[in-house]
Short mmCIF file of N, CA and C in Angstrom, two decimals:
data_model
loop_
_atom_site.label_atom_id
_atom_site.label_comp_id
_atom_site.label_asym_id
_atom_site.label_seq_id
_atom_site.Cartn_x
_atom_site.Cartn_y
_atom_site.Cartn_z
N MET A 1 0.83 -1.20 0.00
CA MET A 1 0.00 0.00 0.00
C MET A 1 0.87 1.26 0.00
N ASN A 2 1.94 1.24 0.86
CA ASN A 2 2.81 2.41 0.93
C ASN A 2 3.50 2.66 -0.41
N LYS A 3 3.94 1.53 -1.05
CA LYS A 3 4.59 1.68 -2.35
C LYS A 3 3.63 2.28 -3.37
N GLN A 4 2.35 1.86 -3.31
CA GLN A 4 1.36 2.39 -4.24
C GLN A 4 1.12 3.89 -4.00
N LEU A 5 1.06 4.29 -2.72
CA LEU A 5 0.87 5.70 -2.39
C LEU A 5 2.06 6.53 -2.86
N ILE A 6 3.28 6.01 -2.63
CA ILE A 6 4.48 6.72 -3.07
C ILE A 6 4.50 6.85 -4.59
N ALA A 7 4.16 5.76 -5.28
CA ALA A 7 4.14 5.79 -6.75
C ALA A 7 3.11 6.80 -7.25
N ALA A 8 1.93 6.84 -6.59
CA ALA A 8 0.90 7.80 -6.99
C ALA A 8 1.36 9.23 -6.75
N ALA A 9 2.04 9.46 -5.62
CA ALA A 9 2.55 10.80 -5.31
C ALA A 9 3.60 11.23 -6.32
N VAL A 10 4.51 10.34 -6.67
CA VAL A 10 5.55 10.66 -7.66
C VAL A 10 4.93 10.96 -9.01
N LEU A 11 3.94 10.14 -9.40
CA LEU A 11 3.26 10.37 -10.67
C LEU A 11 2.55 11.72 -10.67
N GLY A 12 1.90 12.06 -9.54
CA GLY A 12 1.21 13.34 -9.43
C GLY A 12 2.17 14.50 -9.56
N LEU A 13 3.33 14.41 -8.90
CA LEU A 13 4.33 15.47 -9.01
C LEU A 13 4.87 15.59 -10.43
N ALA A 14 5.05 14.46 -11.10
CA ALA A 14 5.55 14.47 -12.47
C ALA A 14 4.58 15.18 -13.40
N VAL A 15 3.27 14.95 -13.17
CA VAL A 15 2.27 15.60 -14.00
C VAL A 15 2.17 17.10 -13.67
N ALA A 16 2.28 17.44 -12.38
CA ALA A 16 2.09 18.84 -11.96
C ALA A 16 3.33 19.69 -12.18
N ALA A 17 4.49 19.08 -12.27
CA ALA A 17 5.74 19.86 -12.34
C ALA A 17 5.78 20.86 -13.48
N PRO A 18 5.40 20.46 -14.73
CA PRO A 18 5.44 21.47 -15.80
C PRO A 18 4.55 22.67 -15.51
N ALA A 19 3.35 22.44 -14.95
CA ALA A 19 2.45 23.55 -14.64
C ALA A 19 3.05 24.44 -13.57
N ILE A 20 3.66 23.81 -12.52
CA ILE A 20 4.28 24.59 -11.46
C ILE A 20 5.44 25.41 -12.01
N ALA A 21 6.26 24.80 -12.86
CA ALA A 21 7.40 25.50 -13.45
C ALA A 21 6.94 26.66 -14.30
N GLN A 22 5.88 26.47 -15.08
CA GLN A 22 5.36 27.53 -15.93
C GLN A 22 4.84 28.68 -15.07
N SER A 23 4.10 28.34 -14.00
CA SER A 23 3.57 29.38 -13.12
C SER A 23 4.69 30.20 -12.50
N THR A 24 5.77 29.50 -12.04
CA THR A 24 6.89 30.20 -11.44
C THR A 24 7.62 31.04 -12.46
N ALA A 25 7.75 30.53 -13.69
CA ALA A 25 8.49 31.24 -14.72
C ALA A 25 7.77 32.51 -15.16
N THR A 26 6.46 32.46 -15.24
CA THR A 26 5.73 33.62 -15.73
C THR A 26 5.51 34.65 -14.64
N GLY A 27 5.12 34.22 -13.46
CA GLY A 27 4.89 35.15 -12.37
C GLY A 27 3.58 35.91 -12.51
N PRO A 28 3.21 36.70 -11.49
CA PRO A 28 1.91 37.37 -11.48
C PRO A 28 1.90 38.74 -12.15
N TRP A 29 3.06 39.27 -12.53
CA TRP A 29 3.12 40.63 -13.07
C TRP A 29 3.23 40.63 -14.58
N GLN A 30 2.65 41.65 -15.20
CA GLN A 30 2.81 41.84 -16.64
C GLN A 30 2.89 43.35 -16.92
N VAL A 31 3.84 43.72 -17.74
CA VAL A 31 4.00 45.11 -18.17
C VAL A 31 3.84 45.16 -19.68
N ARG A 32 3.00 46.08 -20.15
CA ARG A 32 2.83 46.26 -21.60
C ARG A 32 3.22 47.68 -21.98
N VAL A 33 3.78 47.82 -23.17
CA VAL A 33 4.06 49.13 -23.77
C VAL A 33 3.30 49.17 -25.08
N ARG A 34 2.46 50.20 -25.24
CA ARG A 34 1.61 50.29 -26.42
C ARG A 34 1.75 51.64 -27.11
N ALA A 35 1.49 51.64 -28.40
CA ALA A 35 1.17 52.87 -29.14
C ALA A 35 -0.35 52.89 -29.27
N VAL A 36 -0.97 54.00 -28.84
CA VAL A 36 -2.42 54.07 -28.75
C VAL A 36 -2.92 55.27 -29.55
N HIS A 37 -3.90 55.02 -30.42
CA HIS A 37 -4.53 56.13 -31.14
C HIS A 37 -5.79 56.54 -30.40
N LEU A 38 -5.84 57.80 -30.00
CA LEU A 38 -6.96 58.36 -29.25
C LEU A 38 -7.92 59.03 -30.23
N ASN A 39 -9.12 58.48 -30.33
CA ASN A 39 -10.14 58.98 -31.25
C ASN A 39 -11.30 59.53 -30.42
N SER A 40 -11.42 60.86 -30.33
CA SER A 40 -12.37 61.50 -29.42
C SER A 40 -13.77 61.56 -30.00
N ASP A 41 -14.75 61.40 -29.11
CA ASP A 41 -16.15 61.51 -29.51
C ASP A 41 -16.57 62.97 -29.67
N ASN A 42 -15.97 63.87 -28.86
CA ASN A 42 -16.22 65.32 -28.97
C ASN A 42 -17.70 65.67 -28.83
N GLY A 43 -18.33 65.16 -27.78
CA GLY A 43 -19.70 65.54 -27.50
C GLY A 43 -19.75 66.91 -26.82
N ASP A 44 -20.55 67.83 -27.35
CA ASP A 44 -20.56 69.20 -26.86
C ASP A 44 -21.99 69.70 -26.70
N SER A 45 -22.31 70.16 -25.47
CA SER A 45 -23.65 70.71 -25.23
C SER A 45 -23.61 72.22 -24.99
N THR A 46 -22.48 72.85 -25.30
CA THR A 46 -22.34 74.28 -25.03
C THR A 46 -22.85 75.16 -26.17
N GLY A 47 -22.99 74.56 -27.36
CA GLY A 47 -23.31 75.36 -28.53
C GLY A 47 -22.11 76.05 -29.15
N LEU A 48 -20.91 75.77 -28.61
CA LEU A 48 -19.69 76.40 -29.12
C LEU A 48 -18.98 75.54 -30.16
N GLY A 49 -19.50 74.34 -30.42
CA GLY A 49 -18.85 73.46 -31.41
C GLY A 49 -17.47 73.03 -30.99
N LEU A 50 -17.30 72.63 -29.72
CA LEU A 50 -15.98 72.31 -29.19
C LEU A 50 -15.51 70.93 -29.64
N SER A 51 -14.20 70.83 -29.85
CA SER A 51 -13.59 69.55 -30.21
C SER A 51 -12.10 69.62 -29.88
N ILE A 52 -11.49 68.45 -29.68
CA ILE A 52 -10.04 68.37 -29.58
C ILE A 52 -9.52 67.48 -30.69
N ASN A 53 -8.23 67.60 -30.97
CA ASN A 53 -7.63 66.83 -32.05
C ASN A 53 -7.37 65.39 -31.61
N ASN A 54 -7.53 64.45 -32.54
CA ASN A 54 -7.14 63.07 -32.30
C ASN A 54 -5.62 62.96 -32.42
N LYS A 55 -5.05 61.97 -31.73
CA LYS A 55 -3.59 61.82 -31.80
C LYS A 55 -3.20 60.42 -31.35
N THR A 56 -1.97 60.03 -31.67
CA THR A 56 -1.39 58.77 -31.23
C THR A 56 -0.44 59.05 -30.07
N ILE A 57 -0.58 58.29 -28.99
CA ILE A 57 0.16 58.56 -27.77
C ILE A 57 0.84 57.29 -27.27
N PRO A 58 1.91 57.43 -26.46
CA PRO A 58 2.51 56.26 -25.82
C PRO A 58 1.72 55.88 -24.58
N GLU A 59 1.73 54.59 -24.27
CA GLU A 59 1.00 54.11 -23.09
C GLU A 59 1.77 52.97 -22.46
N VAL A 60 1.80 52.96 -21.13
CA VAL A 60 2.39 51.86 -20.36
C VAL A 60 1.34 51.37 -19.38
N ASP A 61 1.19 50.07 -19.27
CA ASP A 61 0.27 49.55 -18.27
C ASP A 61 0.94 48.44 -17.47
N ILE A 62 0.52 48.33 -16.21
CA ILE A 62 1.04 47.33 -15.28
C ILE A 62 -0.12 46.48 -14.80
N SER A 63 -0.01 45.17 -14.97
CA SER A 63 -1.07 44.25 -14.56
C SER A 63 -0.56 43.33 -13.46
N TYR A 64 -1.48 42.96 -12.55
CA TYR A 64 -1.19 41.94 -11.54
C TYR A 64 -2.27 40.87 -11.63
N PHE A 65 -1.84 39.61 -11.78
CA PHE A 65 -2.76 38.48 -11.90
C PHE A 65 -2.99 37.86 -10.52
N PHE A 66 -4.21 38.01 -10.02
CA PHE A 66 -4.58 37.39 -8.75
C PHE A 66 -4.79 35.89 -8.92
N THR A 67 -5.32 35.51 -10.09
CA THR A 67 -5.47 34.11 -10.50
C THR A 67 -5.09 34.05 -11.97
N PRO A 68 -4.99 32.86 -12.58
CA PRO A 68 -4.69 32.83 -14.02
C PRO A 68 -5.70 33.59 -14.87
N ASN A 69 -6.94 33.74 -14.39
CA ASN A 69 -7.99 34.39 -15.18
C ASN A 69 -8.28 35.83 -14.78
N ILE A 70 -7.98 36.21 -13.55
CA ILE A 70 -8.41 37.51 -13.03
C ILE A 70 -7.20 38.39 -12.76
N ALA A 71 -7.23 39.61 -13.31
CA ALA A 71 -6.12 40.54 -13.15
C ALA A 71 -6.65 41.95 -12.96
N ALA A 72 -5.81 42.81 -12.42
CA ALA A 72 -6.07 44.25 -12.36
C ALA A 72 -5.01 44.95 -13.18
N GLU A 73 -5.42 45.96 -13.95
CA GLU A 73 -4.49 46.68 -14.83
C GLU A 73 -4.56 48.17 -14.55
N LEU A 74 -3.40 48.79 -14.36
CA LEU A 74 -3.29 50.24 -14.24
C LEU A 74 -2.67 50.78 -15.51
N VAL A 75 -3.41 51.65 -16.20
CA VAL A 75 -2.98 52.21 -17.48
C VAL A 75 -2.44 53.61 -17.24
N LEU A 76 -1.22 53.86 -17.71
CA LEU A 76 -0.54 55.13 -17.48
C LEU A 76 -0.03 55.72 -18.79
N THR A 77 0.08 57.05 -18.81
CA THR A 77 0.73 57.74 -19.91
C THR A 77 1.29 59.04 -19.36
N ILE A 78 1.78 59.91 -20.21
CA ILE A 78 2.25 61.22 -19.80
C ILE A 78 1.17 62.24 -20.15
N PRO A 79 1.17 63.42 -19.52
CA PRO A 79 0.15 64.42 -19.87
C PRO A 79 0.17 64.73 -21.37
N GLN A 80 -1.02 64.68 -21.97
CA GLN A 80 -1.14 64.85 -23.42
C GLN A 80 -1.68 66.24 -23.76
N LYS A 81 -0.99 66.91 -24.67
CA LYS A 81 -1.41 68.25 -25.08
C LYS A 81 -2.37 68.15 -26.27
N HIS A 82 -3.45 68.92 -26.19
CA HIS A 82 -4.45 68.95 -27.27
C HIS A 82 -4.80 70.39 -27.61
N ASP A 83 -5.09 70.61 -28.88
CA ASP A 83 -5.70 71.88 -29.30
C ASP A 83 -7.20 71.79 -29.04
N LEU A 84 -7.75 72.85 -28.46
CA LEU A 84 -9.20 72.93 -28.28
C LEU A 84 -9.75 73.85 -29.36
N ARG A 85 -10.74 73.34 -30.11
CA ARG A 85 -11.27 74.08 -31.25
C ARG A 85 -12.73 74.42 -31.03
N SER A 86 -13.15 75.53 -31.60
CA SER A 86 -14.55 75.94 -31.62
C SER A 86 -14.96 76.09 -33.08
N ASN A 87 -15.87 75.20 -33.52
CA ASN A 87 -16.30 75.18 -34.91
C ASN A 87 -15.11 75.12 -35.88
N GLY A 88 -14.12 74.31 -35.49
CA GLY A 88 -12.97 74.07 -36.35
C GLY A 88 -11.82 75.04 -36.19
N THR A 89 -12.00 76.12 -35.43
CA THR A 89 -10.95 77.12 -35.22
C THR A 89 -10.31 76.92 -33.85
N THR A 90 -8.99 76.83 -33.80
CA THR A 90 -8.29 76.64 -32.53
C THR A 90 -8.45 77.87 -31.65
N ILE A 91 -8.95 77.63 -30.40
CA ILE A 91 -9.15 78.74 -29.48
C ILE A 91 -8.27 78.61 -28.23
N GLY A 92 -7.54 77.51 -28.10
CA GLY A 92 -6.68 77.33 -26.95
C GLY A 92 -6.08 75.94 -26.91
N THR A 93 -5.40 75.65 -25.83
CA THR A 93 -4.76 74.35 -25.65
C THR A 93 -4.98 73.89 -24.20
N LEU A 94 -4.84 72.60 -24.01
CA LEU A 94 -4.90 72.02 -22.66
C LEU A 94 -4.13 70.71 -22.66
N ARG A 95 -3.81 70.26 -21.47
CA ARG A 95 -3.20 68.94 -21.28
C ARG A 95 -4.11 68.11 -20.38
N HIS A 96 -4.11 66.80 -20.61
CA HIS A 96 -4.85 65.95 -19.69
C HIS A 96 -4.06 64.68 -19.41
N LEU A 97 -4.17 64.22 -18.16
CA LEU A 97 -3.52 62.99 -17.71
C LEU A 97 -4.61 62.03 -17.26
N PRO A 98 -4.81 60.92 -17.99
CA PRO A 98 -5.97 60.05 -17.72
C PRO A 98 -5.63 58.65 -17.24
N PRO A 99 -5.04 58.47 -16.03
CA PRO A 99 -4.81 57.10 -15.56
C PRO A 99 -6.13 56.33 -15.42
N THR A 100 -6.08 55.05 -15.76
CA THR A 100 -7.27 54.20 -15.76
C THR A 100 -6.96 52.89 -15.05
N LEU A 101 -7.87 52.45 -14.19
CA LEU A 101 -7.72 51.18 -13.48
C LEU A 101 -8.86 50.27 -13.88
N THR A 102 -8.53 49.07 -14.37
CA THR A 102 -9.56 48.12 -14.79
C THR A 102 -9.35 46.77 -14.11
N ALA A 103 -10.46 46.06 -13.91
CA ALA A 103 -10.43 44.65 -13.51
C ALA A 103 -10.68 43.83 -14.77
N GLN A 104 -9.86 42.80 -14.98
CA GLN A 104 -9.91 42.04 -16.23
C GLN A 104 -10.23 40.57 -15.97
N TYR A 105 -10.87 39.97 -16.98
CA TYR A 105 -11.04 38.52 -17.01
C TYR A 105 -10.37 37.99 -18.27
N HIS A 106 -9.43 37.05 -18.09
CA HIS A 106 -8.68 36.45 -19.20
C HIS A 106 -9.25 35.06 -19.47
N PHE A 107 -9.77 34.87 -20.69
CA PHE A 107 -10.53 33.67 -20.99
C PHE A 107 -9.67 32.43 -21.19
N ASN A 108 -8.46 32.60 -21.73
CA ASN A 108 -7.65 31.44 -22.12
C ASN A 108 -6.20 31.72 -21.75
N PRO A 109 -5.88 31.79 -20.45
CA PRO A 109 -4.60 32.37 -20.01
C PRO A 109 -3.35 31.59 -20.41
N THR A 110 -3.50 30.34 -20.85
CA THR A 110 -2.32 29.58 -21.27
C THR A 110 -2.37 29.20 -22.74
N GLY A 111 -3.33 29.75 -23.49
CA GLY A 111 -3.49 29.37 -24.89
C GLY A 111 -2.60 30.16 -25.83
N SER A 112 -2.67 29.81 -27.11
CA SER A 112 -1.90 30.53 -28.12
C SER A 112 -2.55 31.85 -28.50
N VAL A 113 -3.83 32.02 -28.16
CA VAL A 113 -4.54 33.30 -28.28
C VAL A 113 -5.25 33.52 -26.95
N ARG A 114 -5.03 34.70 -26.33
CA ARG A 114 -5.49 34.92 -24.96
C ARG A 114 -6.36 36.18 -24.87
N PRO A 115 -7.64 36.07 -25.20
CA PRO A 115 -8.53 37.24 -25.15
C PRO A 115 -8.89 37.61 -23.71
N TYR A 116 -9.23 38.88 -23.53
CA TYR A 116 -9.66 39.35 -22.21
C TYR A 116 -10.64 40.50 -22.36
N VAL A 117 -11.41 40.73 -21.30
CA VAL A 117 -12.29 41.89 -21.21
C VAL A 117 -12.00 42.58 -19.88
N GLY A 118 -12.32 43.87 -19.82
CA GLY A 118 -12.07 44.61 -18.59
C GLY A 118 -13.08 45.72 -18.41
N ALA A 119 -13.23 46.14 -17.16
CA ALA A 119 -14.09 47.28 -16.82
C ALA A 119 -13.49 47.97 -15.61
N GLY A 120 -13.63 49.30 -15.56
CA GLY A 120 -13.04 50.01 -14.44
C GLY A 120 -13.40 51.47 -14.42
N VAL A 121 -12.47 52.27 -13.88
CA VAL A 121 -12.72 53.68 -13.68
C VAL A 121 -11.53 54.50 -14.18
N ASN A 122 -11.83 55.67 -14.68
CA ASN A 122 -10.82 56.60 -15.19
C ASN A 122 -10.87 57.90 -14.37
N TYR A 123 -9.70 58.43 -14.05
CA TYR A 123 -9.61 59.76 -13.46
C TYR A 123 -8.77 60.63 -14.38
N THR A 124 -9.30 61.74 -14.81
CA THR A 124 -8.58 62.64 -15.70
C THR A 124 -8.35 63.98 -15.00
N ARG A 125 -7.11 64.45 -15.09
CA ARG A 125 -6.75 65.75 -14.56
C ARG A 125 -6.34 66.66 -15.71
N PHE A 126 -7.05 67.77 -15.89
CA PHE A 126 -6.72 68.75 -16.92
C PHE A 126 -5.74 69.77 -16.34
N SER A 127 -4.71 70.10 -17.11
CA SER A 127 -3.71 71.06 -16.67
C SER A 127 -3.26 71.91 -17.86
N SER A 128 -2.45 72.92 -17.55
CA SER A 128 -1.92 73.82 -18.60
C SER A 128 -3.04 74.25 -19.54
N VAL A 129 -4.13 74.71 -18.96
CA VAL A 129 -5.30 75.13 -19.73
C VAL A 129 -5.13 76.58 -20.17
N HIS A 130 -5.10 76.79 -21.47
CA HIS A 130 -4.97 78.14 -22.03
C HIS A 130 -6.16 78.38 -22.95
N LEU A 131 -7.13 79.16 -22.45
CA LEU A 131 -8.37 79.43 -23.17
C LEU A 131 -8.61 80.93 -23.24
N PRO A 132 -9.55 81.38 -24.08
CA PRO A 132 -9.84 82.81 -24.14
C PRO A 132 -10.27 83.36 -22.77
N ALA A 133 -10.05 84.62 -22.56
CA ALA A 133 -10.39 85.26 -21.28
C ALA A 133 -11.87 85.02 -20.94
N GLY A 134 -12.11 84.62 -19.71
CA GLY A 134 -13.47 84.39 -19.25
C GLY A 134 -13.98 82.99 -19.46
N VAL A 135 -13.26 82.16 -20.20
CA VAL A 135 -13.68 80.79 -20.47
C VAL A 135 -12.87 79.84 -19.58
N GLY A 136 -13.56 78.93 -18.90
CA GLY A 136 -12.88 77.99 -18.02
C GLY A 136 -13.52 76.62 -18.06
N ILE A 137 -12.81 75.63 -17.52
CA ILE A 137 -13.32 74.26 -17.43
C ILE A 137 -13.00 73.70 -16.05
N ASP A 138 -13.78 72.70 -15.63
CA ASP A 138 -13.44 71.96 -14.42
C ASP A 138 -12.17 71.15 -14.69
N ARG A 139 -11.31 71.08 -13.69
CA ARG A 139 -9.99 70.47 -13.91
C ARG A 139 -9.96 68.96 -13.65
N SER A 140 -11.00 68.37 -13.07
CA SER A 140 -11.00 66.94 -12.75
C SER A 140 -12.22 66.25 -13.34
N SER A 141 -12.04 64.97 -13.69
CA SER A 141 -13.13 64.19 -14.27
C SER A 141 -13.00 62.74 -13.85
N PHE A 142 -14.12 62.14 -13.39
CA PHE A 142 -14.19 60.70 -13.13
C PHE A 142 -15.18 60.08 -14.12
N GLY A 143 -14.86 58.89 -14.61
CA GLY A 143 -15.76 58.21 -15.52
C GLY A 143 -15.44 56.74 -15.62
N GLY A 144 -16.30 56.00 -16.28
CA GLY A 144 -16.11 54.57 -16.45
C GLY A 144 -15.17 54.25 -17.61
N ALA A 145 -14.77 52.99 -17.69
CA ALA A 145 -13.91 52.52 -18.78
C ALA A 145 -14.25 51.07 -19.08
N LEU A 146 -14.31 50.72 -20.36
CA LEU A 146 -14.49 49.35 -20.82
C LEU A 146 -13.32 48.97 -21.72
N GLN A 147 -13.02 47.69 -21.74
CA GLN A 147 -11.81 47.23 -22.42
C GLN A 147 -12.02 45.87 -23.06
N LEU A 148 -11.41 45.69 -24.22
CA LEU A 148 -11.43 44.41 -24.94
C LEU A 148 -10.06 44.24 -25.59
N GLY A 149 -9.43 43.09 -25.37
CA GLY A 149 -8.10 42.92 -25.94
C GLY A 149 -7.72 41.47 -26.09
N VAL A 150 -6.50 41.27 -26.59
CA VAL A 150 -5.98 39.92 -26.79
C VAL A 150 -4.46 39.96 -26.69
N ASP A 151 -3.89 38.96 -26.02
CA ASP A 151 -2.46 38.73 -25.98
C ASP A 151 -2.14 37.51 -26.83
N ILE A 152 -1.10 37.63 -27.64
CA ILE A 152 -0.66 36.51 -28.49
C ILE A 152 0.80 36.22 -28.14
N PRO A 153 1.10 35.06 -27.54
CA PRO A 153 2.48 34.74 -27.16
C PRO A 153 3.42 34.74 -28.35
N LEU A 154 4.62 35.29 -28.14
CA LEU A 154 5.66 35.32 -29.16
C LEU A 154 6.73 34.28 -28.83
N PRO A 155 7.53 33.88 -29.83
CA PRO A 155 8.55 32.85 -29.58
C PRO A 155 9.78 33.41 -28.87
N TYR A 156 9.55 34.24 -27.91
CA TYR A 156 10.61 34.78 -27.05
C TYR A 156 10.10 34.68 -25.62
N LYS A 157 10.99 34.56 -24.68
CA LYS A 157 10.60 34.23 -23.30
C LYS A 157 9.62 35.25 -22.72
N ASN A 158 8.38 34.78 -22.47
CA ASN A 158 7.36 35.54 -21.74
C ASN A 158 6.91 36.82 -22.44
N LEU A 159 7.19 36.96 -23.74
CA LEU A 159 6.74 38.13 -24.48
C LEU A 159 5.43 37.84 -25.20
N VAL A 160 4.55 38.85 -25.29
CA VAL A 160 3.30 38.72 -26.02
C VAL A 160 3.10 39.94 -26.91
N LEU A 161 2.42 39.72 -28.03
CA LEU A 161 1.93 40.80 -28.87
C LEU A 161 0.53 41.13 -28.38
N ASN A 162 0.25 42.42 -28.17
CA ASN A 162 -1.02 42.82 -27.58
C ASN A 162 -1.79 43.76 -28.50
N PHE A 163 -3.10 43.49 -28.62
CA PHE A 163 -4.04 44.39 -29.28
C PHE A 163 -5.11 44.74 -28.25
N ASP A 164 -5.48 46.03 -28.17
CA ASP A 164 -6.35 46.46 -27.09
C ASP A 164 -7.24 47.61 -27.56
N ILE A 165 -8.51 47.57 -27.17
CA ILE A 165 -9.45 48.66 -27.44
C ILE A 165 -10.09 49.06 -26.11
N LYS A 166 -10.09 50.36 -25.85
CA LYS A 166 -10.74 50.87 -24.64
C LYS A 166 -11.71 51.99 -25.00
N LYS A 167 -12.83 52.03 -24.30
CA LYS A 167 -13.76 53.15 -24.34
C LYS A 167 -13.71 53.80 -22.97
N VAL A 168 -13.41 55.11 -22.95
CA VAL A 168 -13.26 55.83 -21.69
C VAL A 168 -14.22 57.01 -21.69
N TRP A 169 -14.95 57.15 -20.59
CA TRP A 169 -15.87 58.28 -20.46
C TRP A 169 -15.19 59.37 -19.63
N LEU A 170 -14.88 60.50 -20.29
CA LEU A 170 -14.30 61.63 -19.57
C LEU A 170 -14.81 62.92 -20.19
N GLY A 171 -15.04 63.88 -19.33
CA GLY A 171 -15.58 65.15 -19.80
C GLY A 171 -15.40 66.22 -18.75
N THR A 172 -15.86 67.43 -19.06
CA THR A 172 -15.71 68.55 -18.15
C THR A 172 -16.82 69.57 -18.38
N ASP A 173 -17.18 70.29 -17.32
CA ASP A 173 -18.11 71.41 -17.48
C ASP A 173 -17.37 72.62 -18.03
N VAL A 174 -18.05 73.37 -18.88
CA VAL A 174 -17.48 74.58 -19.48
C VAL A 174 -18.20 75.79 -18.91
N LYS A 175 -17.42 76.78 -18.49
CA LYS A 175 -17.99 77.99 -17.89
C LYS A 175 -17.52 79.23 -18.65
N VAL A 176 -18.42 80.17 -18.78
CA VAL A 176 -18.12 81.47 -19.36
C VAL A 176 -18.48 82.52 -18.32
N ALA A 177 -17.50 83.33 -17.93
CA ALA A 177 -17.69 84.35 -16.89
C ALA A 177 -18.23 83.73 -15.60
N GLY A 178 -17.77 82.50 -15.30
CA GLY A 178 -18.15 81.82 -14.07
C GLY A 178 -19.46 81.07 -14.12
N THR A 179 -20.19 81.16 -15.24
CA THR A 179 -21.49 80.50 -15.37
C THR A 179 -21.37 79.29 -16.29
N LYS A 180 -21.87 78.13 -15.82
CA LYS A 180 -21.82 76.93 -16.65
C LYS A 180 -22.70 77.10 -17.88
N VAL A 181 -22.12 76.82 -19.05
CA VAL A 181 -22.87 76.93 -20.31
C VAL A 181 -23.10 75.57 -20.95
N GLY A 182 -22.55 74.52 -20.34
CA GLY A 182 -22.74 73.18 -20.89
C GLY A 182 -21.55 72.30 -20.53
N SER A 183 -21.48 71.16 -21.15
CA SER A 183 -20.38 70.22 -20.89
C SER A 183 -19.74 69.80 -22.21
N PHE A 184 -18.46 69.45 -22.08
CA PHE A 184 -17.70 68.95 -23.23
C PHE A 184 -17.22 67.55 -22.87
N ASP A 185 -17.70 66.54 -23.62
CA ASP A 185 -17.39 65.14 -23.34
C ASP A 185 -16.44 64.61 -24.40
N VAL A 186 -15.21 64.38 -23.99
CA VAL A 186 -14.21 63.84 -24.92
C VAL A 186 -14.54 62.39 -25.26
N ASP A 187 -14.79 61.57 -24.23
CA ASP A 187 -15.25 60.18 -24.37
C ASP A 187 -14.54 59.43 -25.49
N PRO A 188 -13.21 59.29 -25.41
CA PRO A 188 -12.48 58.70 -26.53
C PRO A 188 -12.59 57.18 -26.61
N VAL A 189 -12.36 56.66 -27.80
CA VAL A 189 -12.04 55.25 -28.02
C VAL A 189 -10.55 55.19 -28.30
N LEU A 190 -9.86 54.26 -27.63
CA LEU A 190 -8.41 54.15 -27.76
C LEU A 190 -8.06 52.80 -28.38
N PHE A 191 -7.41 52.84 -29.53
CA PHE A 191 -6.98 51.64 -30.24
C PHE A 191 -5.48 51.46 -30.00
N GLY A 192 -5.08 50.34 -29.37
CA GLY A 192 -3.69 50.16 -29.02
C GLY A 192 -3.08 48.89 -29.57
N VAL A 193 -1.76 48.96 -29.83
CA VAL A 193 -0.98 47.77 -30.20
C VAL A 193 0.37 47.90 -29.53
N GLY A 194 0.88 46.77 -29.02
CA GLY A 194 2.15 46.84 -28.31
C GLY A 194 2.68 45.49 -27.92
N LEU A 195 3.65 45.50 -27.01
CA LEU A 195 4.29 44.30 -26.51
C LEU A 195 4.10 44.21 -25.01
N GLY A 196 3.98 42.98 -24.52
CA GLY A 196 3.87 42.74 -23.10
C GLY A 196 4.91 41.76 -22.62
N TRP A 197 5.29 41.89 -21.35
CA TRP A 197 6.26 40.99 -20.75
C TRP A 197 5.74 40.51 -19.41
N ARG A 198 5.64 39.21 -19.26
CA ARG A 198 5.14 38.58 -18.03
C ARG A 198 6.32 38.12 -17.17
N PHE A 199 6.27 38.44 -15.90
CA PHE A 199 7.36 38.05 -15.02
C PHE A 199 6.86 37.81 -13.59
#
């Protein structure tokens, strides 16, 4: 009986060893670097025809995997400068910093194609706001975020090719002479491609 138990234990370890080694080799952390195209919705209720320019920006995100399927991702970038336009004419500039935190579910964490979905919250801080005299905006914005993406393992240690789409709700109230005249909702869709490293 003891020999049978020992043999079963050895067999179990032999089967589990590759999975344990893979788990140890990959680790719970993942860092991605992406190029992201920001395509703004430019919703405006002020009657001023407000819009900002679309642009491609750098993005870095840090993920922590609590389980093989469940992770949290913090999306970071540097403050982004935009032209603010009224009916197509530039009337000023501003910068915004929009860190986003999402909870993700990864459907196939060990497969050759690894899709995921995410949902979370965005905080945007507007700075370096240069607008015509008497025109102002609220400097902070909270909103939701949705995410859809896929990681594709590359033939290099722990590297993946990443494609990612996010919808972020962010906006601000617009004031003229201290009186709110409406809101400007950037609400961008962000299309990203980049590389990730699991460790």
